[in-house]
Tab-separated table of C-alpha atoms (C1' of nucleotides) in Angstrom:
chain	number	residue	atom	x	y	z
X	240	MET	CA	39.491	71.812	-15.323
X	241	LYS	CA	36.999	69.049	-15.945
X	242	THR	CA	37.460	67.159	-19.178
X	243	SER	CA	36.789	69.845	-21.750
X	244	ALA	CA	34.363	69.134	-24.558
X	245	THR	CA	36.952	70.082	-27.170
X	246	ARG	CA	39.523	67.858	-25.552
X	247	GLU	CA	37.094	64.970	-25.723
X	248	GLN	CA	36.415	65.725	-29.368
X	249	ILE	CA	40.126	65.729	-30.155
X	250	ILE	CA	40.640	62.386	-28.455
X	251	GLU	CA	37.672	60.830	-30.206
X	252	ALA	CA	38.653	62.096	-33.655
X	253	ALA	CA	42.278	61.095	-33.114
X	254	ASP	CA	41.121	57.684	-31.955
X	255	GLN	CA	39.270	57.122	-35.202
X	256	LEU	CA	41.966	58.543	-37.454
X	257	PHE	CA	44.828	56.734	-35.735
X	258	TYR	CA	42.911	53.554	-36.396
X	259	GLN	CA	42.010	54.315	-39.989
X	260	GLN	CA	45.219	56.001	-41.165
X	261	GLY	CA	47.772	55.086	-38.559
X	262	PHE	CA	49.304	57.342	-35.914
X	263	ALA	CA	52.268	58.704	-37.872
X	264	HIS	CA	50.227	59.364	-40.981
X	265	THR	CA	47.582	61.349	-39.102
X	266	SER	CA	48.358	65.062	-38.829
X	267	PHE	CA	46.985	67.826	-36.660
X	268	SER	CA	45.357	69.208	-39.785
X	269	ASP	CA	43.504	65.935	-40.258
X	270	ILE	CA	42.133	65.964	-36.732
X	271	ALA	CA	41.358	69.674	-36.867
X	272	GLY	CA	39.536	69.211	-40.150
X	273	VAL	CA	37.269	66.530	-38.743
X	274	ILE	CA	36.045	68.465	-35.718
X	275	GLY	CA	36.282	71.924	-37.267
X	276	ILE	CA	38.765	73.682	-35.013
X	277	SER	CA	41.966	75.582	-35.647
X	278	ARG	CA	45.283	73.792	-35.789
X	279	GLY	CA	46.663	76.269	-33.264
X	280	ASN	CA	44.754	75.409	-30.160
X	281	PHE	CA	45.762	71.794	-29.839
X	282	TYR	CA	48.516	72.916	-27.545
X	283	TYR	CA	46.090	74.389	-25.115
X	284	HIS	CA	44.782	70.889	-24.440
X	285	PHE	CA	47.891	68.801	-25.138
X	286	LYS	CA	51.597	69.403	-24.835
X	287	SER	CA	52.502	67.302	-27.862
X	288	LYS	CA	51.218	64.835	-30.407
X	289	ASP	CA	52.542	62.019	-28.262
X	290	GLU	CA	50.352	63.226	-25.433
X	291	ILE	CA	47.320	62.905	-27.692
X	292	LEU	CA	48.368	59.352	-28.452
X	293	ASP	CA	48.676	58.700	-24.739
X	294	ALA	CA	45.187	60.034	-24.174
X	295	VAL	CA	43.827	57.920	-27.018
X	296	ILE	CA	45.396	54.784	-25.600
X	297	ASN	CA	44.024	55.546	-22.145
X	298	GLU	CA	40.606	56.106	-23.679
X	299	ARG	CA	40.832	52.738	-25.408
X	300	LEU	CA	42.020	51.067	-22.225
X	301	GLN	CA	39.014	52.435	-20.384
X	302	ASN	CA	36.561	51.446	-23.097
X	303	THR	CA	38.087	47.981	-23.348
X	304	GLN	CA	37.897	47.439	-19.616
X	305	ASP	CA	34.274	48.536	-19.611
X	306	MET	CA	33.517	46.113	-22.413
X	307	LEU	CA	35.200	43.245	-20.581
X	308	ASP	CA	33.293	44.073	-17.415
X	309	MET	CA	30.080	44.069	-19.393
X	310	TRP	CA	30.848	40.661	-20.859
X	311	GLU	CA	31.686	39.385	-17.421
X	312	GLU	CA	28.169	40.205	-16.281
X	313	ALA	CA	26.215	39.484	-19.436
X	314	ALA	CA	27.519	35.992	-20.214
X	315	SER	CA	26.712	33.237	-17.757
X	316	THR	CA	29.584	30.795	-18.422
X	317	PRO	CA	33.311	31.258	-19.052
X	318	ALA	CA	32.935	29.622	-22.471
X	319	ALA	CA	30.167	32.051	-23.386
X	320	ARG	CA	32.368	34.924	-22.232
X	321	ILE	CA	35.224	33.800	-24.447
X	322	ARG	CA	32.747	33.602	-27.296
X	323	SER	CA	31.842	37.222	-26.542
X	324	TYR	CA	35.451	38.075	-27.281
X	325	ILE	CA	35.522	36.049	-30.465
X	326	HIS	CA	32.367	37.705	-31.694
X	327	ILE	CA	33.904	41.158	-31.859
X	328	LEU	CA	35.454	39.794	-35.055
X	329	LEU	CA	31.911	39.609	-36.340
X	330	THR	CA	30.638	42.834	-34.807
X	331	ASN	CA	33.530	44.865	-36.200
X	332	ARG	CA	33.896	42.797	-39.330
X	333	ASP	CA	33.645	45.614	-41.853
X	334	LYS	CA	36.108	47.850	-40.041
X	335	ILE	CA	38.539	44.980	-39.543
X	336	MET	CA	38.459	44.232	-43.249
X	337	ARG	CA	39.315	47.866	-44.011
X	338	TYR	CA	41.713	48.764	-41.214
X	339	GLY	CA	42.667	45.573	-39.397
X	340	CYS	CA	42.528	45.111	-35.642
X	341	PRO	CA	42.875	48.441	-33.788
X	342	VAL	CA	45.046	46.870	-31.094
X	343	GLY	CA	47.303	44.762	-33.281
X	344	THR	CA	47.929	47.443	-35.891
X	345	LEU	CA	48.674	50.106	-33.282
X	346	CYS	CA	51.146	47.912	-31.414
X	347	GLY	CA	52.751	46.968	-34.706
X	348	GLU	CA	53.127	50.556	-35.835
X	349	LEU	CA	54.521	51.790	-32.529
X	350	ALA	CA	56.994	48.896	-32.541
X	351	LYS	CA	58.299	49.960	-35.942
X	352	LEU	CA	58.446	53.611	-34.908
X	353	ASP	CA	60.225	52.552	-31.732
X	354	HIS	CA	57.781	54.891	-30.023
X	355	CYS	CA	57.845	55.447	-26.284
X	356	GLU	CA	54.094	54.829	-26.057
X	357	ARG	CA	54.604	51.309	-27.351
X	358	THR	CA	54.580	49.908	-23.822
X	359	GLU	CA	51.284	51.597	-23.141
X	360	SER	CA	49.694	50.181	-26.268
X	361	ILE	CA	50.622	46.659	-25.227
X	362	ARG	CA	48.525	47.159	-22.106
X	363	LEU	CA	45.562	46.842	-24.456
X	364	PHE	CA	46.671	43.320	-25.232
X	365	ASP	CA	47.275	42.744	-21.516
X	366	LEU	CA	43.668	43.594	-20.763
X	367	PHE	CA	42.368	40.910	-23.113
X	368	ARG	CA	45.082	38.465	-22.121
X	369	THR	CA	44.365	38.735	-18.419
X	370	TRP	CA	40.642	38.552	-18.945
X	371	LEU	CA	40.855	35.511	-21.229
X	372	ARG	CA	43.263	33.812	-18.849
X	373	HIS	CA	40.758	34.339	-16.093
X	374	GLN	CA	38.063	32.666	-18.169
X	375	PHE	CA	40.230	29.657	-18.953
X	376	THR	CA	41.176	29.367	-15.304
X	377	GLN	CA	37.500	29.218	-14.470
X	378	LEU	CA	37.199	26.457	-17.040
X	379	GLY	CA	39.629	24.482	-14.933
X	380	HIS	CA	42.847	25.045	-16.881
X	381	LYS	CA	45.269	26.009	-14.179
X	382	GLU	CA	48.624	25.544	-15.874
X	383	ASP	CA	47.551	26.225	-19.434
X	384	ALA	CA	45.297	29.210	-18.812
X	385	ASP	CA	47.775	31.823	-19.971
X	386	ARG	CA	48.928	29.807	-22.933
X	387	LEU	CA	45.356	29.292	-24.030
X	388	ALA	CA	44.629	32.990	-23.613
X	389	MET	CA	47.633	33.848	-25.779
X	390	HIS	CA	46.498	31.265	-28.292
X	391	VAL	CA	43.061	32.816	-28.639
X	392	LEU	CA	44.617	36.264	-28.884
X	393	ALA	CA	47.012	35.138	-31.599
X	394	TRP	CA	44.299	33.340	-33.478
X	395	SER	CA	42.030	36.365	-33.579
X	396	GLN	CA	44.951	38.574	-34.566
X	397	GLY	CA	45.795	36.308	-37.455
X	398	VAL	CA	42.210	36.297	-38.632
X	399	ALA	CA	42.135	40.091	-38.508
X	400	THR	CA	45.386	40.412	-40.456
X	401	LEU	CA	44.301	38.137	-43.282
X	402	ALA	CA	40.760	39.458	-43.343
X	403	ASN	CA	42.280	42.891	-43.797
X	404	ALA	CA	44.562	41.710	-46.593
X	405	TYR	CA	41.922	39.799	-48.530
X	406	GLU	CA	38.836	41.706	-47.382
X	407	ASP	CA	37.188	38.334	-47.076
X	408	LYS	CA	33.928	38.160	-45.130
X	409	ASP	CA	33.508	34.406	-45.458
X	410	PHE	CA	36.996	33.723	-44.144
X	411	ILE	CA	36.149	35.552	-40.925
X	412	ASP	CA	32.936	33.600	-40.524
X	413	GLN	CA	34.702	30.301	-41.105
X	414	GLU	CA	37.450	31.019	-38.619
X	415	ILE	CA	34.987	32.173	-35.993
X	416	GLN	CA	33.212	28.847	-36.418
X	417	MET	CA	36.524	27.020	-36.076
X	418	ILE	CA	37.444	28.894	-32.910
X	419	CYS	CA	34.065	28.150	-31.341
X	420	THR	CA	34.390	24.490	-32.241
X	421	TRP	CA	37.904	24.381	-30.856
X	422	LEU	CA	36.678	26.092	-27.713
X	423	GLU	CA	34.175	23.346	-27.015
X	424	ALA	CA	37.040	20.916	-26.442
X	425	TYR	CA	38.091	23.120	-23.531
X	426	THR	CA	34.654	23.377	-22.004
X	427	PRO	CA	33.810	20.907	-19.223
X	428	PRO	CA	31.482	18.262	-20.716
X	429	ALA	CA	28.899	18.878	-17.990
X	430	LYS	CA	28.479	22.482	-19.076
X	431	ARG	CA	29.181	21.895	-22.750
X	432	PRO	CA	26.398	23.241	-24.966
X	433	GLN	CA	25.071	21.120	-27.817
X	434	HIS	CA	26.526	22.539	-31.016
X	435	SER	CA	26.994	21.029	-34.408
X	436	SER	CA	30.607	19.979	-34.386
X	437	ASP	CA	32.368	18.808	-37.499
X	438	ALA	CA	35.518	19.508	-35.549
X	439	LEU	CA	38.476	20.604	-37.590
X	440	HIS	CA	40.876	20.405	-34.684
B	115	MET	CA	70.754	49.123	-68.855
B	116	LYS	CA	71.451	46.000	-66.852
B	117	THR	CA	70.450	46.157	-63.207
B	118	SER	CA	72.847	48.774	-61.887
B	119	ALA	CA	74.804	48.037	-58.731
B	120	THR	CA	73.563	51.226	-57.098
B	121	ARG	CA	70.000	50.385	-58.003
B	122	GLU	CA	70.393	47.015	-56.334
B	123	GLN	CA	71.869	48.652	-53.256
B	124	ILE	CA	68.943	51.047	-53.030
B	125	ILE	CA	66.432	48.222	-53.285
B	126	GLU	CA	68.209	46.144	-50.683
B	127	ALA	CA	68.582	48.999	-48.203
B	128	ALA	CA	64.992	50.079	-48.763
B	129	ASP	CA	63.877	46.479	-48.272
B	130	GLN	CA	65.505	46.336	-44.858
B	131	LEU	CA	64.391	49.791	-43.753
B	132	PHE	CA	60.797	49.395	-44.949
B	133	TYR	CA	60.685	46.272	-42.816
B	134	GLN	CA	62.323	47.764	-39.749
B	135	GLN	CA	60.788	51.263	-39.779
B	136	GLY	CA	57.847	50.980	-42.109
B	137	PHE	CA	57.502	52.403	-45.606
B	138	ALA	CA	56.087	55.841	-44.780
B	139	HIS	CA	58.545	56.414	-41.954
B	140	THR	CA	61.572	55.628	-44.120
B	141	SER	CA	62.956	58.646	-45.987
B	142	PHE	CA	65.340	59.016	-48.888
B	143	SER	CA	67.852	60.384	-46.411
B	144	ASP	CA	67.609	57.176	-44.398
B	145	ILE	CA	68.285	55.003	-47.416
B	146	ALA	CA	70.998	57.324	-48.707
B	147	GLY	CA	72.694	57.300	-45.321
B	148	VAL	CA	72.845	53.526	-45.198
B	149	ILE	CA	74.523	53.013	-48.569
B	150	GLY	CA	76.453	56.280	-48.606
B	151	ILE	CA	75.103	58.029	-51.671
B	152	SER	CA	73.626	61.444	-52.265
B	153	ARG	CA	69.941	62.081	-51.859
B	154	GLY	CA	69.865	63.616	-55.304
B	155	ASN	CA	70.554	60.664	-57.518
B	156	PHE	CA	67.661	58.482	-56.469
B	157	TYR	CA	65.752	59.894	-59.372
B	158	TYR	CA	68.234	58.630	-61.845
B	159	HIS	CA	67.255	55.090	-60.887
B	160	PHE	CA	63.631	55.594	-59.814
B	161	LYS	CA	60.904	57.985	-60.807
B	162	SER	CA	59.384	58.176	-57.330
B	163	LYS	CA	59.382	56.698	-53.864
B	164	ASP	CA	56.452	54.525	-54.830
B	165	GLU	CA	58.543	53.035	-57.605
B	166	ILE	CA	61.150	52.019	-55.048
B	167	LEU	CA	58.405	50.337	-53.054
B	168	ASP	CA	57.285	48.544	-56.184
B	169	ALA	CA	60.831	47.326	-56.808
B	170	VAL	CA	61.147	46.176	-53.202
B	171	ILE	CA	57.911	44.215	-53.417
B	172	ASN	CA	59.003	42.601	-56.682
B	173	GLU	CA	62.312	41.721	-55.078
B	174	ARG	CA	60.481	40.098	-52.176
B	175	LEU	CA	58.158	38.278	-54.533
B	176	GLN	CA	61.137	36.837	-56.363
B	177	ASN	CA	62.950	35.839	-53.170
B	178	THR	CA	59.805	34.288	-51.750
B	179	GLN	CA	59.149	32.276	-54.878
B	180	ASP	CA	62.741	31.047	-54.859
B	181	MET	CA	62.363	30.002	-51.243
B	182	LEU	CA	59.141	28.128	-51.948
B	183	ASP	CA	60.757	26.386	-54.913
B	184	MET	CA	63.642	25.367	-52.690
B	185	TRP	CA	61.294	23.920	-50.086
B	186	GLU	CA	59.437	22.083	-52.794
B	187	GLU	CA	62.637	20.256	-53.689
B	188	ALA	CA	64.249	19.924	-50.288
B	189	ALA	CA	61.334	18.434	-48.356
B	190	SER	CA	60.110	14.994	-49.357
B	191	THR	CA	56.507	15.100	-48.139
B	192	PRO	CA	53.778	17.760	-48.244
B	193	ALA	CA	53.631	17.751	-44.455
B	194	ALA	CA	57.366	18.329	-44.236
B	195	ARG	CA	57.025	21.177	-46.715
B	196	ILE	CA	54.350	22.843	-44.648
B	197	ARG	CA	56.627	22.482	-41.658
B	198	SER	CA	59.292	24.293	-43.680
B	199	TYR	CA	56.924	27.216	-43.840
B	200	ILE	CA	56.152	27.084	-40.133
B	201	HIS	CA	59.815	27.017	-39.269
B	202	ILE	CA	60.516	30.453	-40.707
B	203	LEU	CA	58.883	31.617	-37.481
B	204	LEU	CA	61.860	30.009	-35.773
B	205	THR	CA	64.499	31.005	-38.295
B	206	ASN	CA	63.460	34.665	-38.242
B	207	ARG	CA	62.414	34.643	-34.623
B	208	ASP	CA	64.535	37.567	-33.445
B	209	LYS	CA	63.535	39.828	-36.307
B	210	ILE	CA	59.875	38.902	-35.925
B	211	MET	CA	60.004	39.811	-32.253
B	212	ARG	CA	61.432	43.224	-33.144
B	213	TYR	CA	59.606	44.090	-36.354
B	214	GLY	CA	56.810	41.587	-36.828
B	215	CYS	CA	56.187	39.655	-40.035
B	216	PRO	CA	57.506	41.504	-43.110
B	217	VAL	CA	54.494	40.490	-45.191
B	218	GLY	CA	51.772	41.117	-42.642
B	219	THR	CA	53.095	44.455	-41.456
B	220	LEU	CA	53.633	45.749	-44.985
B	221	CYS	CA	50.123	44.795	-46.107
B	222	GLY	CA	48.727	46.332	-42.951
B	223	GLU	CA	50.576	49.599	-43.435
B	224	LEU	CA	49.684	49.934	-47.108
B	225	ALA	CA	46.047	49.223	-46.261
B	226	LYS	CA	46.017	52.110	-43.774
B	227	LEU	CA	47.818	54.410	-46.205
B	228	ASP	CA	45.341	53.363	-48.893
B	229	HIS	CA	48.442	52.995	-51.055
B	230	CYS	CA	48.213	51.928	-54.674
B	231	GLU	CA	50.902	49.278	-54.132
B	232	ARG	CA	48.657	47.538	-51.609
B	233	THR	CA	47.423	45.099	-54.239
B	234	GLU	CA	50.992	44.185	-55.120
B	235	SER	CA	51.903	43.539	-51.503
B	236	ILE	CA	49.033	41.095	-51.137
B	237	ARG	CA	50.607	39.018	-53.887
B	238	LEU	CA	53.178	38.084	-51.259
B	239	PHE	CA	50.407	36.466	-49.276
B	240	ASP	CA	49.100	34.889	-52.469
B	241	LEU	CA	52.420	33.167	-53.034
B	242	PHE	CA	52.309	31.449	-49.656
B	243	ARG	CA	48.589	30.813	-49.916
B	244	THR	CA	48.826	29.108	-53.292
B	245	TRP	CA	51.853	27.093	-52.250
B	246	LEU	CA	50.279	25.960	-48.983
B	247	ARG	CA	47.046	25.116	-50.756
B	248	HIS	CA	49.011	22.971	-53.145
B	249	GLN	CA	50.560	21.084	-50.238
B	250	PHE	CA	47.215	20.453	-48.589
B	251	THR	CA	45.801	19.291	-51.889
B	252	GLN	CA	48.612	16.784	-52.111
B	253	LEU	CA	47.654	15.664	-48.618
B	254	GLY	CA	44.275	14.759	-50.043
B	255	HIS	CA	42.236	17.736	-48.924
B	256	LYS	CA	40.428	18.690	-52.090
B	257	GLU	CA	37.638	20.924	-50.820
B	258	ASP	CA	39.366	22.242	-47.735
B	259	ALA	CA	42.797	22.895	-49.194
B	260	ASP	CA	42.390	26.640	-49.520
B	261	ARG	CA	40.696	27.021	-46.167
B	262	LEU	CA	43.484	25.073	-44.517
B	263	ALA	CA	46.094	27.191	-46.301
B	264	MET	CA	44.409	30.358	-45.069
B	265	HIS	CA	44.210	28.886	-41.607
B	266	VAL	CA	47.941	28.213	-41.474
B	267	LEU	CA	48.627	31.686	-42.853
B	268	ALA	CA	46.385	33.301	-40.250
B	269	TRP	CA	47.849	31.249	-37.442
B	270	SER	CA	51.407	32.206	-38.283
B	271	GLN	CA	50.393	35.836	-38.680
B	272	GLY	CA	48.802	35.843	-35.266
B	273	VAL	CA	51.888	34.303	-33.728
B	274	ALA	CA	54.063	36.969	-35.357
B	275	THR	CA	51.835	39.798	-34.162
B	276	LEU	CA	51.822	38.688	-30.537
B	277	ALA	CA	55.461	37.685	-30.542
B	278	ASN	CA	56.197	41.209	-31.715
B	279	ALA	CA	54.043	42.771	-29.016
B	280	TYR	CA	55.378	40.685	-26.137
B	281	GLU	CA	58.831	39.871	-27.528
B	282	ASP	CA	58.254	36.379	-26.233
B	283	LYS	CA	60.566	33.634	-27.502
B	284	ASP	CA	58.844	30.825	-25.632
B	285	PHE	CA	55.448	31.757	-27.004
B	286	ILE	CA	56.730	31.308	-30.548
B	287	ASP	CA	58.226	27.930	-29.700
B	288	GLN	CA	55.007	26.768	-28.079
B	289	GLU	CA	52.826	27.828	-30.963
B	290	ILE	CA	55.142	26.204	-33.504
B	291	GLN	CA	54.779	23.005	-31.542
B	292	MET	CA	51.016	23.386	-31.550
B	293	ILE	CA	50.882	23.971	-35.274
B	294	CYS	CA	53.034	20.914	-35.975
B	295	THR	CA	50.846	18.811	-33.721
B	296	TRP	CA	47.714	20.141	-35.378
B	297	LEU	CA	49.262	19.419	-38.754
B	298	GLU	CA	49.684	15.738	-37.943
B	299	ALA	CA	45.920	15.355	-37.855
B	300	TYR	CA	45.884	16.358	-41.510
B	301	THR	CA	48.638	14.004	-42.559
B	302	PRO	CA	47.543	10.626	-43.955
B	303	PRO	CA	48.184	7.995	-41.235
B	304	ALA	CA	50.291	5.898	-43.623
B	305	LYS	CA	52.800	8.694	-44.064
B	306	ARG	CA	52.407	10.154	-40.611
B	307	PRO	CA	55.717	10.426	-38.765
B	308	GLN	CA	55.969	9.293	-35.150
B	309	HIS	CA	56.050	12.430	-33.028
B	310	SER	CA	55.285	12.995	-29.390
B	311	SER	CA	51.743	14.255	-29.402
B	312	ASP	CA	50.146	15.698	-26.319
B	313	ALA	CA	47.681	17.181	-28.769
B	314	LEU	CA	46.158	20.469	-27.745
B	315	HIS	CA	43.697	20.444	-30.582
N	270	DT	C1'	93.950	61.865	-76.218
N	271	DA	C1'	89.432	63.479	-77.348
N	272	DA	C1'	84.568	62.950	-77.434
N	273	DT	C1'	80.498	60.991	-75.793
N	274	DA	C1'	77.521	58.772	-72.594
N	275	DA	C1'	76.417	57.178	-67.963
N	276	DT	C1'	76.279	58.249	-63.331
N	277	DT	C1'	76.584	61.097	-59.350
N	278	DA	C1'	76.613	65.138	-55.956
N	279	DG	C1'	74.603	68.973	-54.173
N	280	DG	C1'	71.412	72.128	-53.717
N	281	DA	C1'	66.856	74.518	-54.826
N	282	DC	C1'	61.852	74.040	-54.520
N	283	DA	C1'	57.242	73.927	-52.577
N	284	DA	C1'	54.609	71.606	-49.371
N	285	DG	C1'	53.589	69.592	-45.043
N	286	DC	C1'	54.828	68.638	-40.497
N	287	DG	C1'	54.889	69.475	-35.134
N	288	DT	C1'	55.523	73.271	-32.330
N	289	DC	C1'	55.004	77.725	-30.383
N	290	DC	C1'	53.409	82.581	-29.804
N	291	DT	C1'	50.131	86.214	-29.574
N	292	DA	C1'	46.021	88.622	-30.312
N	293	DA	C1'	41.149	87.973	-30.387
N	294	DT	C1'	37.063	86.011	-28.593
N	295	DG	C1'	34.093	83.995	-25.285
N	296	DA	C1'	31.939	83.325	-20.775
N	297	DG	C1'	31.261	84.327	-16.072
N	298	DT	C1'	31.826	87.501	-11.936
N	299	DC	C1'	31.987	91.882	-9.408
D	93	DG	C1'	29.449	97.994	-17.985
D	94	DA	C1'	34.178	96.568	-16.443
D	95	DC	C1'	37.146	93.073	-15.183
D	96	DT	C1'	39.124	88.420	-15.188
D	97	DC	C1'	39.984	84.069	-16.759
D	98	DA	C1'	39.413	80.246	-20.036
D	99	DT	C1'	39.452	79.152	-24.703
D	100	DT	C1'	40.297	79.808	-29.497
D	101	DA	C1'	42.062	81.369	-34.208
D	102	DG	C1'	45.647	82.326	-37.074
D	103	DG	C1'	49.969	82.628	-38.362
D	104	DA	C1'	55.204	82.361	-37.758
D	105	DC	C1'	59.045	79.204	-36.870
D	106	DG	C1'	62.349	75.752	-38.094
D	107	DC	C1'	62.641	71.317	-39.874
D	108	DT	C1'	61.964	67.396	-42.924
D	109	DT	C1'	59.898	65.480	-46.740
D	110	DG	C1'	59.635	64.021	-51.875
D	111	DT	C1'	60.818	65.982	-56.083
D	112	DC	C1'	63.452	68.175	-59.553
D	113	DC	C1'	67.414	70.605	-61.837
D	114	DT	C1'	72.068	71.330	-63.086
D	115	DA	C1'	76.878	71.003	-62.852
D	116	DA	C1'	80.517	67.908	-61.870
D	117	DT	C1'	82.447	63.476	-62.157
D	118	DT	C1'	83.323	58.976	-63.902
D	119	DA	C1'	83.283	55.444	-67.358
D	120	DT	C1'	83.204	54.122	-72.152
D	121	DT	C1'	84.278	54.448	-76.832
D	122	DA	C1'	86.573	56.422	-80.968
DNA sequence: TAATAATTAGGACAAGCGTCCTAATGAGTC
DNA sequence: GACTCATTAGGACGCTTGTCCTAATTATTA
């Protein structure tokens, strides 16, 4: 059985709805309604709702890894690659203002539900963490690489949370600018690009 | 009708459970089980579940305001007051690692549920935002006061989100240190206390 | 003590949920 | 056309949910 078309549709619709409404608040009826199938035949493709969640997380893991690989090739310097990460705040700005960060909100919800898939969801954070750490290592930060990666992760998470609460476009833009300015202090002077820098940090 | 004892018990139990399990995932049975009352007499004290949520938010608003007022008196300088805020990350460290930030996670959940109490929950953020802004204003930051307040809010939210995901004590401690160090740069030199400062920012 | 009001317990209710079962439909092969 | 297998639709199921109703209980007052 290759990956069935219906199965793919279910995963995609669930992916969207889990993000927009949360996992627990999304029902089979919701998913079925979106793609126009009967509620009954979910169990031909999945054994349980949790298994759909597992498939959604794996889908996101794959997509995230692909995105990171793409950034790795597209951007020429580690600093530019980190900026690629920061700029998803801008690319997904409207969705973040409505639904928050898909990774942070999922991990948060599964933590509260004490759900067994919680561990899996954290692997999404791991992907970014490892990738960012790698970039900082390339910037010459041996000891601090992981701490800096966590710092960037936390920073972007905080921006997403407050952008979601206040639905504030300008706040996102400002913080992105601050992160980029902060980042320049961790870029080797030789490779440092010439930006305007009224450094806040 | 003064505030009934049972009513207070319901609000307090709901407050805890909404934090630990989330609002949607907490049932009347859950609350009833905790305080040992029947499921039936909720509707003597509240008209609906949403009204309980409203009462819980108002309770939190009151407690938060009291806490801010206390900090206002207890700490002698604006910088010390801001540090009071930062240190709730330390005081509530264990709970944050298990359940995240009570404000951030509630706002996030209500945003996904598109719940009518969402606006009320954001007032919790407003309380901190206004208070922090006031402190930064006192530090002499006229134009930037609100941006700096939002920055501190976002930073602490990010720390809570990742601390929750990774259940990492040390990460919280490190970030608190970073925030305090960062804060020194915004404290007038005359009043600036002598701390060790291997500044990361 | 008797009467009245406040408070509670317990269950009924309709609706929605995840799950499961079975008959019907579809596509592809002999 | 007949057969087989994959896929689907539709509904039944047991359970839980928020909500509501009513009788019982407790507290308060006369």
